[in-house]
Amino acid sequence: QVQLVESGGGLVQAGGSLRLSCAASGRTFNRDVMGWFRQAPRKERELVAAITWSGSTYYPDSVKGRFTISRDNAKNTVYLQMNSLRPEDTAVYYCAAGLPPTIATIQGYDYWGRGTQVTVSS
């Protein structure tokens, strides 16, 4: 019933840009923290962006200045704009929603999408 569906992934050359979208259905996520995670083969899942209902954002150093998360509550949709992409950004990107204890915490996300592949060529 509750679904998060990512789109916008694909193949891009280093230095290029992609915009990921996450469309939610089944309930309204206006009061949830929305996050984008990524996971590359043989690597741990990494939180790359998060945004609260009020618009506060978090980014780790690995993507800060290159990625921007935003949300449109009227559309129940969250976005991830990725610029200056690097080969090390290659991963499956997942959209998630929940109530983590802090905006930088990886735990507390209850709803997950299936992911979209982002591949950055060198």
Coordinates of N, CA, C and O in Angstrom, one line a residue:
Q1 N 0.8 -1.2 0.0 CA 0.0 0.0 0.0 C 0.9 1.3 0.0 O 0.7 2.1 -0.9
V2 N 1.8 1.4 1.0 CA 2.7 2.5 1.0 C 3.8 2.2 0.1 O 4.5 1.2 0.2
Q3 N 4.1 3.1 -0.8 CA 5.2 2.9 -1.7 C 6.0 4.2 -1.9 O 5.5 5.3 -1.9
L4 N 7.3 4.0 -2.1 CA 8.2 5.0 -2.5 C 8.9 4.5 -3.8 O 9.5 3.4 -3.8
V5 N 8.8 5.3 -4.8 CA 9.3 4.8 -6.1 C 10.3 5.8 -6.6 O 9.9 7.0 -6.9
E6 N 11.6 5.4 -6.8 CA 12.6 6.3 -7.3 C 12.6 6.2 -8.8 O 12.3 5.2 -9.5
S7 N 13.1 7.3 -9.4 CA 13.3 7.4 -10.9 C 14.4 8.4 -11.1 O 14.7 9.2 -10.3
G8 N 14.9 8.4 -12.3 CA 15.9 9.4 -12.8 C 17.3 8.9 -12.8 O 18.2 9.6 -13.2
G9 N 17.6 7.6 -12.4 CA 18.9 7.1 -12.5 C 19.3 6.8 -13.9 O 18.5 6.8 -14.8
G10 N 20.6 6.5 -14.1 CA 21.1 6.2 -15.4 C 22.6 6.3 -15.4 O 23.3 6.3 -14.4
L11 N 23.1 6.3 -16.7 CA 24.5 6.4 -16.9 C 24.9 7.8 -17.3 O 24.2 8.5 -18.2
V12 N 25.9 8.4 -16.7 CA 26.3 9.7 -16.9 C 27.9 9.8 -16.8 O 28.5 9.0 -16.1
Q13 N 28.5 10.7 -17.6 CA 29.9 10.8 -17.5 C 30.3 11.6 -16.3 O 29.5 12.4 -15.8
A14 N 31.5 11.4 -15.9 CA 32.1 12.2 -14.8 C 31.9 13.7 -15.1 O 32.2 14.2 -16.2
G15 N 31.5 14.4 -14.1 CA 31.3 15.9 -14.2 C 29.8 16.2 -14.6 O 29.5 17.4 -14.5
G16 N 29.1 15.2 -15.0 CA 27.7 15.4 -15.4 C 26.7 15.5 -14.2 O 27.1 15.5 -13.0
S17 N 25.5 15.6 -14.5 CA 24.4 15.8 -13.5 C 23.3 14.8 -13.7 O 23.0 14.4 -14.9
L18 N 22.6 14.5 -12.6 CA 21.4 13.7 -12.7 C 20.4 14.3 -11.6 O 20.9 14.8 -10.6
R19 N 19.1 14.2 -11.9 CA 18.1 14.5 -10.9 C 17.3 13.3 -10.6 O 16.6 12.8 -11.5
L20 N 17.3 12.8 -9.4 CA 16.5 11.7 -8.9 C 15.2 12.2 -8.3 O 15.2 13.2 -7.7
S21 N 14.1 11.5 -8.6 CA 12.9 11.8 -8.0 C 12.4 10.6 -7.2 O 12.7 9.4 -7.5
C22 N 11.6 10.8 -6.1 CA 11.0 9.8 -5.3 C 9.6 10.2 -5.1 O 9.3 11.1 -4.4
A23 N 8.7 9.4 -5.7 CA 7.3 9.6 -5.6 C 6.7 8.7 -4.5 O 6.8 7.5 -4.6
A24 N 6.0 9.3 -3.6 CA 5.4 8.5 -2.5 C 3.9 8.4 -2.7 O 3.2 9.3 -3.2
S25 N 3.4 7.3 -2.3 CA 1.9 7.0 -2.3 C 1.5 6.2 -1.2 O 2.4 5.5 -0.5
G26 N 0.2 6.1 -0.9 CA -0.3 5.3 0.2 C -0.5 6.1 1.5 O -1.4 5.8 2.3
R27 N 0.3 7.1 1.7 CA 0.1 8.1 2.8 C 0.9 9.3 2.5 O 1.8 9.3 1.7
T28 N 0.6 10.4 3.3 CA 1.3 11.6 3.2 C 2.6 11.6 4.1 O 2.5 11.2 5.2
F29 N 3.7 12.0 3.5 CA 5.0 12.0 4.3 C 5.4 13.4 4.7 O 6.6 13.6 4.9
N30 N 4.5 14.3 4.7 CA 4.8 15.7 5.0 C 5.6 15.9 6.3 O 6.5 16.8 6.4
R31 N 5.3 15.1 7.3 CA 5.9 15.3 8.6 C 7.1 14.4 8.8 O 7.7 14.4 9.9
D32 N 7.4 13.6 7.8 CA 8.6 12.7 8.0 C 9.9 13.3 7.5 O 9.8 14.3 6.7
V33 N 11.0 12.8 8.0 CA 12.2 13.1 7.4 C 12.4 12.2 6.1 O 12.1 11.1 6.2
M34 N 12.8 12.9 5.0 CA 13.0 12.1 3.8 C 14.5 12.1 3.6 O 15.2 13.1 3.7
G35 N 15.0 10.9 3.2 CA 16.4 10.7 3.0 C 16.7 10.0 1.7 O 15.9 9.2 1.2
W36 N 17.9 10.3 1.2 CA 18.5 9.5 0.1 C 19.7 8.7 0.6 O 20.6 9.3 1.2
F37 N 19.7 7.5 0.3 CA 20.8 6.6 0.7 C 21.4 6.0 -0.6 O 20.8 6.0 -1.7
R38 N 22.6 5.6 -0.5 CA 23.2 4.9 -1.7 C 24.0 3.7 -1.1 O 24.5 3.7 0.0
Q39 N 24.1 2.7 -2.0 CA 24.9 1.5 -1.6 C 25.6 1.0 -2.9 O 24.9 0.6 -3.8
A40 N 26.9 0.9 -2.8 CA 27.7 0.3 -3.9 C 28.1 -1.1 -3.5 O 28.1 -1.5 -2.3
P41 N 28.4 -1.9 -4.5 CA 28.8 -3.3 -4.1 C 30.0 -3.4 -3.2 O 30.9 -2.6 -3.3
R42 N 29.9 -4.2 -2.2 CA 30.9 -4.4 -1.2 C 31.1 -3.2 -0.2 O 32.1 -3.2 0.5
K43 N 30.2 -2.3 -0.3 CA 30.3 -1.2 0.6 C 29.0 -1.0 1.5 O 28.0 -1.5 1.1
E44 N 29.2 -0.3 2.6 CA 28.0 -0.1 3.5 C 27.1 0.9 2.9 O 27.5 1.8 2.1
R45 N 25.8 0.8 3.3 CA 24.9 1.9 3.0 C 25.3 3.2 3.5 O 25.7 3.3 4.7
E46 N 25.1 4.2 2.7 CA 25.5 5.6 3.1 C 24.4 6.6 3.0 O 23.7 6.6 1.9
L47 N 24.1 7.4 4.0 CA 23.2 8.4 3.9 C 23.8 9.6 3.2 O 24.8 10.1 3.6
V48 N 23.3 10.0 2.1 CA 23.9 11.1 1.3 C 23.1 12.4 1.4 O 23.6 13.4 1.0
A49 N 21.9 12.4 1.8 CA 21.1 13.6 2.0 C 19.9 13.3 2.8 O 19.3 12.2 2.7
A50 N 19.4 14.3 3.6 CA 18.2 14.2 4.3 C 17.6 15.6 4.5 O 18.3 16.6 4.5
I51 N 16.2 15.6 4.6 CA 15.5 16.8 4.7 C 14.3 16.7 5.6 O 13.6 15.7 5.5
T52 N 14.1 17.6 6.5 CA 13.0 17.6 7.5 C 11.8 18.2 6.8 O 11.9 18.8 5.8
W53 N 10.7 18.1 7.6 CA 9.5 18.7 7.1 C 9.6 20.3 6.9 O 8.9 20.9 6.1
S54 N 10.5 20.9 7.7 CA 10.6 22.3 7.7 C 11.7 22.8 6.7 O 11.9 24.0 6.5
G55 N 12.4 21.8 6.1 CA 13.4 22.2 5.1 C 14.8 22.1 5.5 O 15.7 22.5 4.7
S56 N 15.1 21.8 6.8 CA 16.5 21.6 7.2 C 17.1 20.4 6.5 O 16.5 19.4 6.3
T57 N 18.4 20.5 6.1 CA 19.0 19.5 5.3 C 20.3 19.0 5.9 O 20.9 19.7 6.8
Y58 N 20.7 17.8 5.5 CA 22.0 17.3 6.0 C 22.7 16.6 4.8 O 22.0 16.0 3.9
Y59 N 24.0 16.8 4.7 CA 24.8 16.1 3.7 C 26.1 15.7 4.3 O 26.7 16.5 5.1
P60 N 26.6 14.5 4.0 CA 28.0 14.2 4.4 C 29.0 14.9 3.6 O 28.7 15.4 2.5
D61 N 30.2 14.9 4.1 CA 31.3 15.6 3.4 C 31.5 15.0 1.9 O 31.9 15.8 1.0
S62 N 31.2 13.8 1.7 CA 31.4 13.2 0.4 C 30.6 13.8 -0.7 O 31.0 13.7 -1.9
V63 N 29.5 14.4 -0.4 CA 28.6 14.9 -1.4 C 28.3 16.4 -1.2 O 27.7 17.1 -2.1
K64 N 28.7 17.0 0.0 CA 28.4 18.3 0.3 C 28.9 19.3 -0.8 O 30.0 19.2 -1.2
G65 N 28.0 20.2 -1.2 CA 28.4 21.1 -2.3 C 28.1 20.6 -3.7 O 28.1 21.4 -4.6
R66 N 27.8 19.3 -3.8 CA 27.5 18.8 -5.1 C 26.0 18.3 -5.2 O 25.5 18.3 -6.3
F67 N 25.5 17.8 -4.1 CA 24.1 17.2 -4.1 C 23.2 18.2 -3.4 O 23.6 18.8 -2.4
T68 N 22.0 18.2 -3.8 CA 21.0 19.1 -3.2 C 19.7 18.3 -3.1 O 19.2 17.8 -4.1
I69 N 19.1 18.2 -1.8 CA 17.9 17.5 -1.6 C 16.8 18.5 -1.5 O 17.0 19.6 -0.9
S70 N 15.6 18.2 -2.0 CA 14.5 19.1 -1.9 C 13.2 18.3 -1.8 O 13.2 17.1 -2.2
R71 N 12.1 18.9 -1.4 CA 10.9 18.2 -1.3 C 9.7 19.1 -1.7 O 9.7 20.3 -1.5
D72 N 8.7 18.5 -2.3 CA 7.5 19.1 -2.7 C 6.4 18.4 -2.0 O 5.9 17.3 -2.5
N73 N 5.9 18.9 -0.8 CA 5.0 18.2 0.0 C 3.6 18.1 -0.7 O 2.9 17.1 -0.5
A74 N 3.3 19.1 -1.5 CA 2.0 19.1 -2.3 C 2.0 17.9 -3.2 O 0.9 17.3 -3.5
K75 N 3.1 17.5 -3.8 CA 3.2 16.4 -4.7 C 3.7 15.1 -4.0 O 3.8 14.1 -4.7
N76 N 4.0 15.2 -2.7 CA 4.4 14.0 -1.9 C 5.7 13.4 -2.6 O 5.8 12.2 -2.8
T77 N 6.6 14.3 -3.0 CA 7.7 13.9 -3.8 C 9.0 14.5 -3.2 O 9.0 15.7 -2.8
V78 N 10.1 13.8 -3.3 CA 11.4 14.3 -2.8 C 12.4 14.1 -4.0 O 12.2 13.2 -4.8
Y79 N 13.3 15.1 -4.1 CA 14.3 15.1 -5.2 C 15.7 15.1 -4.7 O 16.0 15.5 -3.6
L80 N 16.6 14.6 -5.5 CA 18.0 14.7 -5.3 C 18.7 15.2 -6.5 O 18.8 14.4 -7.5
Q81 N 19.2 16.4 -6.5 CA 19.9 17.0 -7.6 C 21.4 16.6 -7.4 O 21.9 17.0 -6.4
M82 N 22.0 16.0 -8.3 CA 23.4 15.5 -8.2 C 24.2 16.2 -9.3 O 24.0 15.9 -10.5
N83 N 25.1 17.0 -8.9 CA 26.0 17.7 -9.9 C 27.5 17.3 -9.7 O 27.8 16.7 -8.6
S84 N 28.3 17.6 -10.7 CA 29.7 17.2 -10.6 C 29.9 15.8 -10.2 O 30.7 15.5 -9.3
L85 N 29.2 14.9 -10.8 CA 29.3 13.5 -10.4 C 30.7 12.9 -10.7 O 31.3 13.2 -11.7
R86 N 31.0 12.0 -9.8 CA 32.3 11.3 -9.9 C 32.1 9.8 -10.0 O 31.0 9.3 -9.6
P87 N 33.0 9.0 -10.5 CA 32.9 7.6 -10.5 C 32.5 7.0 -9.2 O 31.8 6.0 -9.1
E88 N 33.1 7.5 -8.1 CA 32.8 7.0 -6.8 C 31.4 7.2 -6.3 O 31.0 6.7 -5.3
D89 N 30.6 8.0 -7.1 CA 29.2 8.2 -6.8 C 28.3 7.0 -7.3 O 27.1 6.9 -7.1
T90 N 29.0 6.1 -8.1 CA 28.2 5.0 -8.7 C 27.7 4.1 -7.6 O 28.4 3.6 -6.7
A91 N 26.4 3.9 -7.6 CA 25.7 3.1 -6.6 C 24.2 3.0 -6.9 O 23.7 3.6 -7.8
V92 N 23.5 2.1 -6.2 CA 22.1 2.1 -6.2 C 21.6 3.2 -5.2 O 22.0 3.1 -4.0
Y93 N 20.8 4.1 -5.6 CA 20.3 5.1 -4.7 C 18.9 4.8 -4.3 O 18.0 4.5 -5.1
Y94 N 18.6 4.9 -3.0 CA 17.4 4.6 -2.4 C 16.7 5.8 -1.7 O 17.4 6.6 -1.0
C95 N 15.5 5.9 -1.9 CA 14.7 6.9 -1.2 C 14.1 6.3 0.1 O 13.7 5.1 0.1
A96 N 14.0 7.0 1.2 CA 13.5 6.5 2.4 C 12.8 7.6 3.2 O 13.1 8.8 3.0
A97 N 11.9 7.2 4.1 CA 11.1 8.1 4.9 C 11.0 7.5 6.3 O 10.9 6.3 6.5
G98 N 11.0 8.4 7.3 CA 10.9 8.0 8.7 C 11.1 9.1 9.6 O 11.0 10.3 9.3
L99 N 11.4 8.7 10.9 CA 11.6 9.7 11.9 C 12.9 9.4 12.7 O 12.9 8.9 13.8
P100 N 14.1 9.6 12.0 CA 15.3 9.3 12.7 C 15.5 10.3 13.9 O 15.0 11.4 13.9
P101 N 16.3 9.9 14.9 CA 16.5 10.7 16.1 C 17.2 12.0 15.8 O 16.9 13.0 16.4
T102 N 18.1 12.1 14.8 CA 18.7 13.3 14.3 C 18.7 13.2 12.8 O 18.6 12.1 12.2
I103 N 18.9 14.3 12.1 CA 18.8 14.4 10.7 C 20.0 13.7 10.1 O 20.0 13.3 8.9
A104 N 21.1 13.4 10.8 CA 22.3 12.8 10.4 C 22.3 11.3 10.7 O 23.3 10.6 10.4
T105 N 21.2 10.8 11.3 CA 21.2 9.4 11.8 C 20.7 8.5 10.7 O 19.7 8.8 10.0
I106 N 21.3 7.3 10.5 CA 20.9 6.4 9.5 C 19.7 5.5 9.9 O 18.9 5.0 9.1
Q107 N 19.6 5.3 11.2 CA 18.5 4.5 11.8 C 17.2 5.3 11.8 O 17.2 6.6 11.9
G108 N 16.1 4.7 11.8 CA 14.8 5.3 12.0 C 14.0 5.5 10.7 O 12.9 6.1 10.8
Y109 N 14.5 5.0 9.6 CA 13.7 5.1 8.3 C 12.9 3.9 8.2 O 13.4 2.8 8.1
D110 N 11.6 4.0 8.1 CA 10.6 2.9 8.1 C 10.2 2.5 6.7 O 9.7 1.4 6.5
Y111 N 10.3 3.4 5.8 CA 9.8 3.1 4.4 C 10.9 3.3 3.4 O 11.6 4.3 3.5
W112 N 11.0 2.4 2.5 CA 12.1 2.4 1.5 C 11.6 2.1 0.1 O 10.7 1.3 -0.1
G113 N 12.2 2.8 -0.8 CA 12.0 2.4 -2.2 C 12.9 1.3 -2.6 O 13.7 0.8 -1.9
R114 N 12.7 0.9 -3.9 CA 13.5 -0.3 -4.4 C 14.8 0.1 -5.0 O 15.7 -0.7 -5.2
G115 N 15.0 1.4 -5.2 CA 16.3 1.9 -5.6 C 16.4 2.2 -7.1 O 15.6 1.6 -7.9
T116 N 17.3 3.0 -7.5 CA 17.6 3.3 -8.9 C 19.1 3.4 -9.1 O 19.8 4.0 -8.3
Q117 N 19.5 2.8 -10.2 CA 21.0 2.7 -10.4 C 21.5 4.0 -11.0 O 21.0 4.5 -11.9
V118 N 22.6 4.5 -10.4 CA 23.3 5.6 -10.9 C 24.8 5.1 -11.2 O 25.4 4.6 -10.4
T119 N 25.2 5.3 -12.5 CA 26.5 4.8 -12.9 C 27.2 6.0 -13.5 O 26.7 6.7 -14.4
V120 N 28.4 6.4 -13.0 CA 29.2 7.5 -13.4 C 30.4 6.9 -14.1 O 31.2 6.3 -13.4
S121 N 30.6 7.2 -15.3 CA 31.8 6.7 -16.1 C 32.9 7.7 -15.9 O 32.7 8.9 -15.9
S122 N 34.1 7.2 -16.0 CA 35.3 8.0 -15.9 C 35.8 8.4 -17.2 O 35.4 7.9 -18.3

